[in-house]
Amino acid sequence: IEPTETESRETLEAFANALRGIAQEARTNPELLRRAPHQLPVNRVDDVKAAREPNVRWTPSQVPVSNTSG
């Protein structure tokens, strides 16, 4: 990890502290990290299923209504 020159010392220290916390969690509760991420709409992506059954078609949730009057 190589930060840019514009990062402040405080930002770098906060990032280092976060990495230390993650390392501590990995030592004490490795299963917690194996199931990460926890607070996203999609948890861990199944790479094998995505490779075997690719879904590359986008389906809109709502079809836009075109204004043809005029």
Short mmCIF file of C-alpha atoms in Angstrom, two decimals:
data_model
loop_
_atom_site.label_atom_id
_atom_site.label_comp_id
_atom_site.label_asym_id
_atom_site.label_seq_id
_atom_site.Cartn_x
_atom_site.Cartn_y
_atom_site.Cartn_z
CA ILE A 1 0.00 0.00 0.00
CA GLU A 2 1.47 3.30 -1.08
CA PRO A 3 -0.42 6.42 0.02
CA THR A 4 -0.31 9.64 -1.93
CA GLU A 5 1.76 12.58 -0.73
CA THR A 6 -1.41 14.49 0.17
CA GLU A 7 -2.44 12.11 2.96
CA SER A 8 -2.02 13.63 6.40
CA ARG A 9 -0.14 11.94 9.21
CA GLU A 10 -3.42 11.54 11.11
CA THR A 11 -5.04 9.77 8.17
CA LEU A 12 -2.10 7.41 7.81
CA GLU A 13 -2.11 6.65 11.54
CA ALA A 14 -5.86 5.97 11.47
CA PHE A 15 -5.35 3.60 8.52
CA ALA A 16 -2.49 1.82 10.31
CA ASN A 17 -4.63 1.46 13.44
CA ALA A 18 -7.46 -0.02 11.35
CA LEU A 19 -5.05 -2.56 9.84
CA ARG A 20 -3.76 -3.45 13.32
CA GLY A 21 -7.35 -4.00 14.45
CA ILE A 22 -8.05 -6.26 11.48
CA ALA A 23 -4.87 -8.24 12.20
CA GLN A 24 -5.93 -8.66 15.84
CA GLU A 25 -9.39 -9.86 14.75
CA ALA A 26 -7.75 -12.35 12.37
CA ARG A 27 -5.74 -13.80 15.24
CA THR A 28 -8.59 -13.99 17.74
CA ASN A 29 -11.57 -14.77 15.48
CA PRO A 30 -10.51 -15.80 11.96
CA GLU A 31 -14.02 -16.91 10.99
CA LEU A 32 -15.22 -13.32 11.38
CA LEU A 33 -12.93 -12.24 8.57
CA ARG A 34 -13.75 -15.23 6.38
CA ARG A 35 -17.40 -14.17 6.31
CA ALA A 36 -16.63 -10.49 5.63
CA PRO A 37 -18.01 -8.09 4.48
CA HIS A 38 -20.88 -7.91 6.95
CA GLN A 39 -22.84 -4.70 6.32
CA LEU A 40 -23.29 -4.70 2.54
CA PRO A 41 -26.34 -5.74 0.52
CA VAL A 42 -24.26 -8.56 -0.97
CA ASN A 43 -21.94 -10.51 1.29
CA ARG A 44 -19.17 -12.57 -0.25
CA VAL A 45 -19.41 -12.98 -4.00
CA ASP A 46 -19.40 -16.58 -5.25
CA ASP A 47 -16.62 -16.35 -7.85
CA VAL A 48 -16.99 -19.97 -8.95
CA LYS A 49 -20.71 -19.60 -9.66
CA ALA A 50 -20.09 -16.30 -11.47
CA ALA A 51 -17.48 -17.97 -13.68
CA ARG A 52 -19.66 -20.99 -14.44
CA GLU A 53 -22.94 -19.12 -14.86
CA PRO A 54 -22.11 -15.63 -16.12
CA ASN A 55 -24.97 -13.15 -16.07
CA VAL A 56 -23.83 -10.28 -18.25
CA ARG A 57 -27.25 -8.98 -19.27
CA TRP A 58 -28.57 -5.86 -17.60
CA THR A 59 -32.29 -5.79 -16.91
CA PRO A 60 -33.70 -2.40 -15.90
CA SER A 61 -35.98 -2.36 -12.88
CA GLN A 62 -38.20 0.26 -14.52
CA VAL A 63 -38.63 0.84 -18.22
CA PRO A 64 -38.43 4.58 -19.00
CA VAL A 65 -41.59 6.05 -20.45
CA SER A 66 -40.97 7.88 -23.70
CA ASN A 67 -42.91 11.00 -24.50
CA THR A 68 -44.12 10.57 -28.09
CA SER A 69 -46.58 13.44 -28.16
CA GLY A 70 -45.62 16.25 -30.42
#
